[in-house]
Amino acid sequence: MTEEAANLIKMARDEGRNFMLEHETKAILKSYGISVTQDIFCRTPDEAVHAARRIGYPVAMKIVSPQIIHKTEYGGVRLNLANDENVKSAFDEMVSSARKRLGNFDLRGVLVSEMVRGHEMIIGSMKDAQFGQMIMFGIGGINVEVFRDVSYRLVPIEEIDALEMISELKGKKLIEGYRGSEKVDINGIVSTLIAVSRLLCDFDEIDEMDLNPIFGNARGVKVADARIILSKVES
Amino acid sequence: MKDERIDAIFNPKSVALIGASNKEGKMGYVFAKNITDGYRGKIYMVNPSEEQVLGLKSYPDVRSIPDSIDLAVIVIPAKAVPKVMEELAEKGTKAAVVITAGFSEAGPEGKKLEEEMMVAANKGKIKVVGPNCFGIYNCNIGLNASLGVGTPPKGGDISFVTQSGAYGMAIFAFALDHHMKFAKIMAHGNKAGIEDYEILRYLGEDDETKVICLFLESVNKGREFFEEAKKITPKKPIIATKTGRTAGAARAAASHTAALAGSFTAYEAAFKQSGIIFARNGMDLINIAKGLDWQPLPRGPRVGIVTNSGGTGVELADLCEEAGLVVPELSAETQEKIKELIPPYASARNPVDMTPVWPRFVELYSRIIKILYESNEVDIIIPIILQRAAMMPEVCQAVADTVNECLASDYKKPTYVCWVSVRSAQGNMDILQKNRVPCFDWPERTARAVGAIYGYVEFLKRRAISFEGR
């Protein structure tokens, strides 16, 4: 159990939240050795521009608020922003879009993130009443959404389980270098799955988790967006 | 260490039948007859209004039994069970099989009765099977404490745990019809006092059990069940069906992952990860068990098919490949050996199609099976015995003899027969199965069973678990 993860979860609990904000989730993942996109937390449009220049264009931007779990539903995600102007206006647009739905809301800021290329993947978790924590893996947005081509295991998993999870997906061809498409670093996927499994074993209070999307290429895998939902505390 | 109280269920030194009866048609009569039929331990009949039951002294109550009781079999009405359980607890009874229905499955009143019964049982540390169950068998000591008819033959090594009573017993009876022999059977009904993982652990440690079959509706204590299964599968196979797979996950999920999972997801994951062989249905369960029990494990996925019908051969080849097996073309050298035996228009490629040269079936099946067995090009042999071949007892005898002759050699390859014939030929199937050569009805069931067996082998291989001599 990493101290960082324990502290962050406690902080969220203290605030009365049962879910973690994106940058908190990513900090937790990072503390378990899982690679995540480079993100900079910003409070103002100017800070965002500054961050975008540091990361290098193009960038993605996402809203951060304890009132928002599903950011896209609130117009809170913008991708492929190419310059300072785009970043500034994206900041304002996201805030006003969220304000339309929520009124005066608790805006913490935005995350400015690097744009990653690669195959889309998803790792998730859920709890089963009989079997407890389970980990899920899927490849390709369409394969997950439309074909439900996903595999599950109970945690903890070992390397062999992670390899089996990958190999039982029909979509595995996509990451094996199908018709000249880029091969994905399989070791990177395996070690990410095992690290996520370790995190789940350490924190039984994680009820559900989505690392989605994760981008994978020959150099490795990077989590681009992530959310953790904690068990509800009876008051 | 074996759980003593579960061992008392299967290997009791004394059995008390609570509710024993002389009246034909009563539950207490069926059980009295079944228990006295083959069991050679001490039997105590309990019924206050009888002096004797089937020639054995009948006691008015549990207290008056002069001896200690290992296993109590209870068939009295639900309302009377909690009190009897108290008396049994006072006597230090180790285990009880409660056949009686009308407990938690029957509504709130029954649930209360079940709780009362379990309070009494737990006080006396009595291991309870049921209530609302079909009973138990230990075939190897002739103990039939169940509603099933007759005492099954000894010498079996398959054990079967079923949640469903009637269907479980039907599956069991079907298996007996196919000459399969069993070690221990348990129908555990409401599972009020026994957990799936406890039985699994017991059977895992039981030397008389070589293959474990489970017919599940649900599993209690899934985690423990999973952990136990993981320890057992490297040593012996577990096959399980799980009914109620298709009901969708109806709960509201905040995450994507949870929304994608169905009700069967966790079972499926637990089965795959622990190496439990998933059977699609009752017959699948029995077929896989039969193949595992009677034949050695295949070393690889390559299937050699010999058939007296080209069409069936091609259908089976398709189904085998779809089931994760491989049907390779035989080498020129092996094909030459086979071509010497078959007509020029027949095929030696694999499937080896002998075509209808029925006067030579005895010779051809035997010699081609031997050639396939001796070649290092296949790991599994599937003779298709169809129609006319199936109607010839001498063909079935020859195949049985050849398979067992081959198995007596140094290297072990399993043979499974794909059987396609009419009811009047079933007697010939017996010739094969009495010789432990498994027959599966039709290509689909054959490919399915063999594919599932090889799936287990793959599980062992991937984990570098040796299965030498199995």
XYZ file of C-alpha atoms in Angstrom:
705
model
C 0.000 0.000 0.000
C 1.559 3.297 -0.970
C 1.376 6.166 1.469
C 0.436 8.520 -1.330
C -2.620 6.477 -2.303
C -3.718 6.097 1.313
C -3.406 9.850 1.917
C -5.293 10.808 -1.228
C -8.137 8.423 -0.483
C -8.340 9.711 3.069
C -8.453 13.279 1.789
C -11.373 12.481 -0.505
C -13.137 10.738 2.373
C -12.591 13.768 4.591
C -14.252 15.895 1.951
C -17.170 13.482 1.956
C -16.504 12.287 -1.572
C -16.872 8.670 -2.702
C -14.916 9.187 -5.884
C -11.459 10.450 -6.704
C -10.742 13.359 -9.014
C -8.761 12.586 -12.127
C -5.466 14.057 -10.984
C -5.793 12.261 -7.641
C -6.524 8.967 -9.380
C -3.508 9.441 -11.601
C -1.299 10.248 -8.645
C -2.460 7.009 -7.037
C -1.705 5.066 -10.222
C 1.709 6.685 -10.506
C 2.528 5.695 -6.946
C 1.967 2.084 -8.058
C 4.368 2.486 -10.963
C 1.665 2.797 -13.601
C 2.521 5.281 -16.303
C 0.028 8.049 -16.911
C -0.046 10.948 -19.319
C 1.846 14.054 -18.299
C -0.780 16.343 -16.729
C -0.539 19.798 -15.242
C -3.239 21.031 -12.918
C -4.149 24.679 -13.674
C -6.496 27.175 -12.082
C -6.632 29.905 -14.729
C -6.565 30.191 -18.529
C -3.125 31.755 -18.337
C -1.767 28.906 -16.248
C -3.270 26.522 -18.810
C -1.478 28.218 -21.688
C 1.734 28.082 -19.759
C 1.249 24.391 -19.047
C 0.368 23.613 -22.671
C 3.609 25.229 -23.850
C 5.581 23.199 -21.336
C 3.952 19.938 -22.399
C 4.064 20.850 -26.072
C 1.165 21.106 -28.506
C -1.244 19.525 -29.211
C -2.750 19.047 -25.740
C -5.958 17.830 -24.132
C -7.897 19.667 -21.449
C -10.278 18.273 -18.832
C -12.340 19.951 -16.185
C -11.719 19.165 -12.496
C -14.629 19.459 -10.073
C -15.831 17.279 -7.190
C -19.318 17.678 -8.617
C -18.404 16.038 -11.896
C -17.660 12.278 -12.256
C -18.385 11.903 -15.961
C -16.628 14.874 -17.519
C -17.812 14.431 -21.107
C -21.441 14.697 -20.017
C -20.691 18.237 -18.864
C -18.739 19.259 -21.933
C -15.642 18.957 -19.786
C -13.197 17.294 -22.178
C -11.416 18.904 -25.151
C -8.872 17.137 -27.305
C -6.216 18.129 -29.837
C -5.887 21.781 -28.840
C -3.226 23.129 -31.150
C -2.275 26.583 -29.828
C -2.538 29.192 -27.043
C -5.755 30.590 -28.488
C -7.428 27.140 -28.509
C -6.406 26.502 -24.917
C -7.731 29.838 -23.656
C -11.091 29.525 -25.348
C -11.403 25.846 -24.406
C -10.943 26.821 -20.770
C -13.764 29.357 -20.904
C -16.073 27.139 -22.932
C -15.692 24.180 -20.584
C -16.407 26.301 -17.534
C -19.459 27.948 -19.022
C -20.790 24.648 -20.308
C -20.526 23.102 -16.838
C -22.028 26.217 -15.277
C -25.061 25.900 -17.541
C -25.801 22.516 -15.999
C -24.660 23.070 -12.441
C -24.991 26.792 -11.795
C -22.327 28.022 -9.440
C -20.227 24.921 -9.034
C -17.048 23.957 -7.240
C -14.509 24.475 -10.013
C -11.100 23.292 -8.905
C -9.459 23.958 -12.233
C -8.496 22.072 -15.379
C -5.967 19.431 -16.292
C -3.811 20.139 -19.302
C -2.489 16.850 -20.648
C -0.239 15.551 -23.353
C -1.970 13.922 -26.326
C -0.801 10.346 -26.756
C -1.031 8.253 -29.859
C -1.584 4.535 -29.905
C -4.165 1.802 -29.622
C -7.000 2.452 -27.264
C -7.310 0.073 -24.328
C -9.269 -0.114 -21.113
C -8.558 -1.564 -17.694
C -11.316 -1.560 -15.137
C -12.463 -3.113 -11.937
C -15.674 -4.048 -10.212
C -16.743 -5.956 -7.161
C -18.738 -9.145 -7.265
C -20.898 -10.042 -4.289
C -19.550 -13.608 -4.209
C -16.035 -13.325 -5.553
C -14.913 -9.823 -4.576
C -12.579 -7.571 -6.561
C -12.279 -8.286 -10.270
C -10.083 -6.726 -12.917
C -11.121 -6.222 -16.532
C -9.158 -5.652 -19.711
C -10.286 -4.689 -23.193
C -8.701 -3.452 -26.418
C -10.104 -0.853 -28.804
C -12.999 1.465 -28.089
C -15.301 -0.255 -30.581
C -14.393 -3.742 -29.432
C -15.240 -2.839 -25.879
C -18.361 -0.810 -26.628
C -19.984 -2.789 -29.388
C -18.634 -6.306 -29.134
C -18.075 -6.426 -25.380
C -14.778 -8.060 -26.145
C -13.388 -7.876 -22.615
C -11.830 -10.333 -20.192
C -12.098 -10.550 -16.438
C -10.088 -12.134 -13.648
C -10.306 -12.122 -9.882
C -7.522 -10.231 -8.157
C -4.760 -10.799 -7.392
C -3.571 -11.786 -10.832
C -0.200 -13.166 -11.808
C 1.701 -12.697 -15.042
C 0.150 -15.827 -16.566
C -3.347 -14.501 -15.808
C -2.524 -11.164 -17.414
C -1.218 -12.912 -20.525
C -4.337 -15.073 -20.683
C -6.547 -12.007 -20.322
C -4.874 -10.465 -23.344
C -4.843 -13.634 -25.407
C -8.509 -14.446 -24.969
C -9.613 -11.186 -26.606
C -10.603 -11.267 -30.250
C -9.191 -7.756 -30.517
C -5.708 -8.913 -29.573
C -4.840 -8.869 -33.262
C -5.148 -5.074 -33.153
C -2.205 -4.797 -30.774
C -0.135 -7.538 -32.351
C 0.629 -5.358 -35.360
C -2.377 -6.062 -37.534
C -1.823 -5.069 -41.205
C 1.093 -2.843 -40.448
C -0.479 -1.124 -37.465
C 1.899 -0.494 -34.605
C 2.569 -3.357 -32.187
C 1.854 -2.602 -28.568
C 4.371 -3.343 -25.837
C 2.767 -6.444 -24.272
C 5.046 -6.330 -21.229
C 3.771 -2.834 -20.585
C 0.194 -4.096 -20.550
C 1.078 -7.033 -18.320
C 2.890 -4.920 -15.758
C 0.080 -2.362 -15.749
C -2.511 -5.078 -15.155
C -0.469 -6.523 -12.310
C 0.056 -3.101 -10.745
C -3.677 -2.361 -10.940
C -4.370 -5.726 -9.350
C -2.001 -4.826 -6.522
C -3.752 -1.506 -6.009
C -7.135 -3.246 -5.860
C -5.862 -5.756 -3.315
C -4.483 -2.965 -1.149
C -7.705 -0.957 -1.178
C -10.809 -3.050 -0.826
C -12.751 0.203 -0.560
C -12.281 0.766 -4.294
C -15.694 -0.278 -5.594
C -15.261 0.452 -9.274
C -12.451 1.776 -11.418
C -11.997 2.740 -15.050
C -8.669 3.495 -16.671
C -10.133 4.546 -19.982
C -8.702 5.243 -22.422
C -5.240 3.856 -22.034
C -3.039 4.381 -25.097
C -0.555 1.727 -26.063
C 2.255 1.759 -28.615
C 5.590 0.066 -29.098
C 7.210 2.177 -26.382
C 4.689 1.348 -23.692
C 1.265 2.182 -22.338
C -0.046 5.383 -20.790
C -3.265 5.975 -18.902
C -4.979 9.034 -20.391
C -8.065 9.184 -18.228
C -9.000 7.422 -15.044
C -11.605 7.318 -12.349
C -11.977 5.550 -9.047
C -15.239 5.126 -7.193
C -15.024 4.319 -3.511
C -17.475 2.328 -1.443
C -20.091 4.439 0.250
C -19.513 5.061 3.918
C -22.558 4.543 6.118
C -23.037 7.666 8.189
C -6.241 -33.067 7.161
C -9.646 -34.333 6.135
C -12.629 -32.647 7.740
C -13.816 -35.272 10.226
C -17.412 -34.170 10.134
C -17.600 -34.279 6.355
C -15.911 -37.649 6.494
C -18.686 -38.758 8.856
C -21.166 -37.990 6.058
C -19.439 -40.292 3.599
C -17.770 -42.834 5.880
C -20.026 -43.155 8.919
C -19.514 -46.009 11.351
C -23.161 -45.714 12.310
C -26.217 -44.276 10.625
C -29.481 -43.319 12.300
C -32.546 -42.935 10.111
C -34.944 -40.506 11.759
C -38.413 -41.182 10.430
C -37.808 -44.768 9.302
C -40.968 -46.469 8.087
C -42.317 -49.838 7.017
C -44.976 -48.250 4.854
C -44.161 -48.566 1.193
C -44.307 -45.282 -0.633
C -43.237 -43.299 2.424
C -39.948 -41.453 2.357
C -38.904 -43.278 5.526
C -39.383 -46.599 3.751
C -37.380 -45.625 0.650
C -34.487 -44.540 2.826
C -34.680 -47.569 5.087
C -34.502 -49.780 2.037
C -31.692 -47.842 0.381
C -29.546 -47.680 3.499
C -29.944 -51.350 4.401
C -29.340 -52.353 0.795
C -25.571 -52.093 0.727
C -24.289 -50.337 3.855
C -22.526 -52.642 6.317
C -22.081 -50.305 9.307
C -24.462 -50.000 12.254
C -27.953 -48.834 11.374
C -30.425 -47.391 13.869
C -34.021 -46.942 12.808
C -35.907 -44.237 14.681
C -39.710 -44.160 14.749
C -41.780 -44.098 17.959
C -44.693 -46.002 16.443
C -42.740 -48.951 15.034
C -41.023 -51.801 16.867
C -38.987 -52.852 13.877
C -38.260 -51.388 10.482
C -37.224 -53.836 7.786
C -36.285 -56.302 10.471
C -34.107 -53.888 12.436
C -35.040 -52.676 15.915
C -36.725 -49.289 15.864
C -36.007 -46.781 18.616
C -38.651 -44.363 19.899
C -36.248 -41.424 19.763
C -32.631 -40.457 19.240
C -31.881 -40.483 22.978
C -32.683 -44.170 23.344
C -30.056 -45.216 20.785
C -27.436 -46.952 22.944
C -24.492 -45.986 20.721
C -22.958 -42.825 19.338
C -24.113 -41.697 15.894
C -21.857 -40.579 13.088
C -24.524 -39.734 10.556
C -28.197 -38.962 11.053
C -30.487 -39.090 8.034
C -33.622 -37.057 8.675
C -36.873 -37.522 6.760
C -39.451 -36.311 9.329
C -41.661 -33.219 8.759
C -39.891 -29.857 8.903
C -41.589 -28.708 12.122
C -40.127 -31.606 14.072
C -36.572 -31.219 12.776
C -35.170 -28.523 15.122
C -36.027 -30.566 18.209
C -34.495 -33.739 16.790
C -31.406 -31.721 15.875
C -31.111 -30.666 19.523
C -31.247 -34.280 20.636
C -28.686 -35.253 18.043
C -26.435 -32.451 19.244
C -26.700 -33.692 22.824
C -25.668 -37.132 21.635
C -22.568 -35.790 19.921
C -23.719 -36.692 16.393
C -21.128 -35.686 13.808
C -23.241 -35.073 10.711
C -26.827 -34.940 9.495
C -28.398 -35.168 6.080
C -31.736 -33.384 6.159
C -33.883 -34.571 3.287
C -37.008 -32.797 4.510
C -38.265 -29.842 2.485
C -40.284 -26.880 3.732
C -37.426 -24.749 5.031
C -35.999 -21.501 3.676
C -37.094 -22.405 0.150
C -40.718 -22.342 1.339
C -40.942 -18.812 2.733
C -40.422 -16.906 5.974
C -41.849 -19.584 8.274
C -39.591 -22.230 6.796
C -36.657 -19.861 7.029
C -37.284 -19.534 10.761
C -37.357 -23.318 11.119
C -34.097 -23.589 9.191
C -32.485 -21.062 11.492
C -33.713 -22.922 14.589
C -32.420 -26.171 13.159
C -29.018 -24.621 12.453
C -28.750 -23.094 15.941
C -29.189 -26.573 17.376
C -26.796 -28.122 14.868
C -24.125 -25.507 15.429
C -24.367 -25.939 19.196
C -23.478 -29.589 18.736
C -21.071 -28.912 15.841
C -23.143 -31.131 13.561
C -22.274 -30.784 9.890
C -25.585 -30.444 8.064
C -26.248 -31.397 4.430
C -29.470 -29.909 3.058
C -32.217 -29.353 4.062
C -34.413 -29.883 1.043
C -31.977 -32.247 -0.612
C -31.790 -35.598 -2.319
C -29.195 -37.135 -0.047
C -25.731 -38.652 -0.359
C -23.944 -41.758 -1.592
C -20.638 -43.368 -0.899
C -20.718 -45.949 -3.644
C -17.490 -47.607 -2.555
C -18.925 -48.629 0.837
C -22.405 -49.294 -0.552
C -23.986 -46.397 1.300
C -27.071 -45.021 -0.403
C -28.670 -42.420 1.846
C -30.603 -40.812 -0.958
C -33.863 -40.896 -2.852
C -32.095 -42.533 -5.784
C -32.878 -46.092 -6.655
C -30.435 -48.892 -5.985
C -26.876 -49.017 -4.779
C -24.368 -48.158 -7.498
C -21.404 -50.404 -8.217
C -18.176 -50.032 -6.246
C -14.822 -49.137 -7.676
C -15.654 -45.638 -8.883
C -13.503 -42.542 -8.616
C -15.725 -39.715 -9.854
C -17.369 -37.601 -7.163
C -20.355 -35.420 -7.884
C -21.805 -32.545 -5.895
C -25.121 -31.183 -7.044
C -27.290 -28.387 -5.830
C -30.241 -29.566 -7.851
C -31.656 -32.787 -6.427
C -33.828 -34.272 -9.112
C -31.784 -33.115 -12.105
C -28.576 -34.040 -10.345
C -29.890 -37.536 -9.781
C -31.032 -37.766 -13.394
C -27.537 -36.814 -14.546
C -26.104 -39.386 -12.159
C -28.483 -42.084 -13.418
C -27.614 -41.226 -17.018
C -23.938 -41.615 -16.153
C -24.543 -44.983 -14.500
C -26.287 -46.070 -17.688
C -23.037 -45.260 -19.472
C -21.098 -47.532 -17.107
C -19.476 -44.678 -15.279
C -18.621 -45.478 -11.683
C -18.752 -42.992 -8.862
C -17.091 -42.538 -5.515
C -19.130 -39.979 -3.602
C -22.305 -38.100 -4.413
C -23.802 -35.227 -2.515
C -26.958 -33.260 -3.242
C -26.753 -30.368 -0.824
C -30.005 -28.522 -1.512
C -30.365 -25.375 0.595
C -26.746 -25.592 1.803
C -27.725 -24.331 5.249
C -24.805 -25.863 7.083
C -22.157 -26.707 4.534
C -20.137 -24.501 2.206
C -19.155 -25.403 -1.322
C -15.493 -24.845 -0.579
C -15.562 -27.259 2.363
C -16.851 -30.086 0.180
C -14.395 -29.156 -2.525
C -11.527 -29.249 -0.036
C -12.687 -32.631 1.252
C -12.921 -34.131 -2.230
C -9.609 -32.562 -3.184
C -7.964 -34.476 -0.352
C -9.972 -37.645 -0.915
C -7.787 -40.373 -2.408
C -10.815 -42.203 -3.767
C -11.836 -39.165 -5.835
C -10.014 -38.690 -9.114
C -12.461 -36.413 -10.909
C -14.737 -33.840 -9.251
C -18.048 -32.837 -10.879
C -20.112 -29.898 -9.698
C -23.610 -28.930 -10.724
C -24.012 -25.424 -9.378
C -26.787 -22.890 -9.263
C -24.813 -20.548 -7.052
C -21.680 -20.640 -4.965
C -21.511 -19.449 -1.394
C -18.221 -17.928 -0.257
C -16.909 -17.512 -3.788
C -13.447 -16.415 -2.692
C -12.816 -19.476 -0.559
C -14.256 -21.667 -3.295
C -11.875 -20.120 -5.825
C -8.833 -20.483 -3.555
C -9.681 -24.113 -2.852
C -10.210 -24.924 -6.524
C -6.829 -23.391 -7.388
C -5.144 -25.831 -5.015
C -6.954 -28.878 -6.383
C -6.805 -28.493 -10.178
C -3.056 -29.115 -10.439
C -3.717 -32.563 -8.944
C -7.148 -33.535 -10.224
C -9.705 -32.027 -12.575
C -12.804 -30.175 -11.430
C -15.680 -29.857 -13.902
C -18.548 -27.483 -13.187
C -21.777 -26.359 -14.752
C -23.327 -23.160 -13.538
C -26.943 -22.490 -14.324
C -28.488 -19.034 -14.331
C -25.809 -17.547 -16.540
C -27.769 -15.232 -18.707
C -29.599 -12.834 -16.402
C -28.039 -9.456 -17.091
C -26.465 -7.278 -14.477
C -29.426 -5.180 -13.521
C -27.700 -2.930 -11.041
C -26.887 0.652 -11.792
C -23.176 1.005 -12.296
C -21.201 4.208 -12.102
C -18.274 2.772 -14.047
C -18.035 1.402 -17.507
C -16.520 -1.856 -16.321
C -19.354 -2.666 -13.969
C -21.904 -1.870 -16.662
C -20.265 -4.358 -19.037
C -20.227 -7.276 -16.608
C -22.967 -9.893 -16.652
C -24.067 -12.093 -13.796
C -21.902 -14.982 -14.973
C -18.754 -12.856 -15.358
C -17.341 -13.597 -11.937
C -17.954 -17.331 -12.201
C -16.386 -17.425 -15.619
C -13.322 -15.570 -14.376
C -13.026 -17.764 -11.293
C -13.349 -20.940 -13.381
C -10.758 -19.910 -15.961
C -8.299 -18.674 -13.401
C -8.515 -21.685 -11.133
C -8.575 -24.223 -13.977
C -12.105 -25.450 -13.404
C -13.429 -27.001 -16.605
C -16.694 -25.323 -17.498
C -19.423 -27.677 -18.682
C -22.287 -26.146 -20.588
C -24.919 -28.524 -19.274
C -25.535 -31.764 -17.448
C -24.657 -34.021 -20.336
C -21.523 -32.052 -21.126
C -20.515 -32.484 -17.487
C -20.873 -36.247 -17.679
C -19.135 -36.549 -21.050
C -16.106 -34.575 -19.913
C -15.923 -36.564 -16.670
C -16.087 -39.829 -18.600
C -13.266 -38.823 -20.930
C -11.102 -37.686 -18.026
C -11.800 -40.737 -15.924
C -11.240 -43.435 -18.500
C -8.483 -42.112 -20.702
C -5.081 -40.512 -20.109
C -4.762 -36.765 -20.612
C -3.818 -35.739 -24.156
C -0.280 -34.371 -24.546
C -1.240 -32.041 -27.357
C -4.187 -30.808 -29.446
C -3.644 -32.892 -32.606
C -6.551 -35.176 -33.435
C -6.440 -38.212 -35.717
C -9.875 -39.198 -36.961
C -10.762 -42.549 -38.495
C -14.264 -42.823 -39.897
C -16.561 -45.046 -41.876
C -18.388 -41.980 -43.166
C -16.680 -39.118 -44.989
C -19.399 -36.610 -44.131
C -19.254 -37.281 -40.427
C -15.473 -37.068 -40.544
C -15.547 -33.613 -42.087
C -18.199 -32.392 -39.670
C -16.171 -33.669 -36.726
C -12.965 -32.135 -38.093
C -14.678 -28.735 -38.315
C -16.057 -29.027 -34.822
C -12.710 -30.131 -33.413
C -10.947 -27.111 -34.869
C -13.693 -24.845 -33.565
C -13.186 -26.397 -30.139
C -9.506 -25.430 -30.108
C -8.133 -28.738 -31.362
C -6.112 -29.364 -34.522
C -6.788 -31.940 -37.250
C -3.479 -32.090 -39.138
C -2.923 -33.703 -42.500
C -0.952 -36.880 -41.962
C 2.577 -37.168 -43.356
C 3.130 -38.887 -46.702
C 4.799 -41.741 -44.867
C 1.837 -42.391 -42.575
C -0.602 -41.934 -45.440
C 1.312 -44.613 -47.372
C 0.914 -47.076 -44.508
C -2.823 -46.415 -44.429
C -3.267 -46.484 -48.203
C -2.035 -50.036 -48.250
C -5.123 -50.965 -46.251
C -7.934 -48.923 -47.786
C -9.435 -48.821 -51.286
C -7.743 -46.431 -53.744
C -10.705 -44.040 -53.754
C -10.696 -43.718 -49.919
C -8.810 -40.923 -48.134
C -5.807 -41.349 -45.856
C -5.215 -37.656 -45.231
C -7.061 -37.211 -41.903
C -9.844 -37.682 -41.348
C -8.968 -41.166 -42.522
C -12.075 -42.210 -44.419
C -12.270 -45.962 -44.891
C -15.523 -45.712 -46.886
C -18.114 -48.440 -46.508
C -15.970 -51.528 -46.745
C -17.920 -53.110 -43.923
C -16.703 -56.692 -44.264
C -13.251 -55.364 -43.312
C -14.284 -52.999 -40.485
C -12.820 -55.144 -37.713
C -9.419 -55.222 -39.361
C -9.435 -51.623 -40.619
C -10.489 -49.862 -37.406
C -7.901 -51.825 -35.451
C -5.027 -51.327 -37.839
C -5.674 -47.647 -38.538
C -6.104 -46.842 -34.847
C -2.749 -48.552 -34.270
C -1.051 -46.610 -37.051
C -2.399 -43.342 -35.639
C -1.384 -44.364 -32.145
C 2.121 -45.170 -33.189
C 2.615 -42.086 -35.360
C 3.947 -39.032 -33.624
C 1.649 -36.834 -35.674
C -1.430 -36.949 -33.468
C -2.044 -36.758 -29.716
C -5.690 -37.793 -29.647
C -7.555 -40.485 -31.577
C -11.225 -40.262 -32.398
C -12.751 -43.212 -34.213
C -16.161 -42.389 -35.619
C -18.340 -45.468 -35.287
C -21.415 -44.837 -37.364
C -24.479 -46.855 -38.238
C -23.447 -50.207 -39.708
C -20.140 -50.251 -37.850
C -21.969 -49.458 -34.626
C -24.390 -52.303 -35.222
C -21.542 -54.818 -35.381
C -20.547 -56.022 -31.890
C -17.332 -57.500 -33.263
C -16.249 -54.058 -34.518
C -16.904 -52.493 -31.115
C -15.051 -55.310 -29.374
C -12.113 -54.938 -31.762
C -11.919 -51.170 -31.171
C -12.094 -51.661 -27.399
C -9.369 -54.304 -27.499
C -7.132 -52.229 -29.766
C -7.442 -49.121 -27.600
C -6.555 -51.004 -24.451
C -3.717 -52.836 -26.157
C -2.315 -49.479 -27.294
C -2.735 -47.968 -23.831
C -0.713 -50.813 -22.361
C 2.300 -49.520 -24.306
C 4.762 -46.940 -23.032
C 3.281 -43.800 -24.477
C -0.236 -42.837 -23.607
C -2.708 -41.316 -26.012
C -6.396 -40.962 -25.277
C -9.046 -42.407 -27.589
C -12.610 -41.141 -27.576
C -15.306 -42.629 -29.766
C -17.728 -40.475 -31.697
C -20.838 -42.654 -31.703
C -23.583 -42.122 -34.260
C -26.182 -44.812 -34.337
C -29.661 -46.055 -33.506
C -31.099 -47.147 -30.198
C -30.897 -50.815 -31.084
C -27.099 -50.509 -31.290
C -26.736 -49.150 -27.741
C -25.788 -52.603 -26.498
C -22.683 -52.400 -28.648
C -21.780 -49.068 -27.125
C -21.752 -50.920 -23.809
C -18.974 -53.151 -25.146
C -16.754 -50.099 -25.579
C -17.725 -48.341 -22.383
C -17.407 -51.400 -20.173
C -13.818 -51.378 -21.432
C -13.427 -47.719 -20.438
C -13.446 -46.451 -24.004
C -15.698 -43.376 -23.793
C -18.403 -42.926 -26.418
C -19.978 -39.563 -27.096
C -23.204 -39.225 -29.035
C -22.702 -37.289 -32.281
C -19.792 -35.147 -33.453
C -20.817 -31.955 -31.642
C -20.760 -33.560 -28.196
C -17.539 -35.373 -29.008
C -15.667 -32.265 -30.098
C -17.054 -30.309 -27.190
C -15.948 -32.868 -24.565
C -12.516 -33.444 -26.087
C -11.973 -29.692 -26.526
C -12.835 -29.086 -22.876
C -10.468 -31.836 -21.745
C -7.684 -30.347 -23.812
C -8.497 -26.916 -22.359
C -7.628 -28.338 -18.955
C -4.371 -29.718 -20.336
C -3.530 -26.278 -21.708
C -4.168 -24.769 -18.293
C -1.700 -27.230 -16.760
C 0.849 -26.706 -19.531
C 0.810 -22.921 -19.279
C 1.503 -23.214 -15.578
C 4.210 -25.818 -16.143
C 2.303 -28.355 -14.036
C 3.441 -31.851 -14.855
C 0.733 -34.335 -15.777
C 2.950 -37.330 -16.389
C 1.096 -40.574 -15.976
C -2.343 -38.946 -15.861
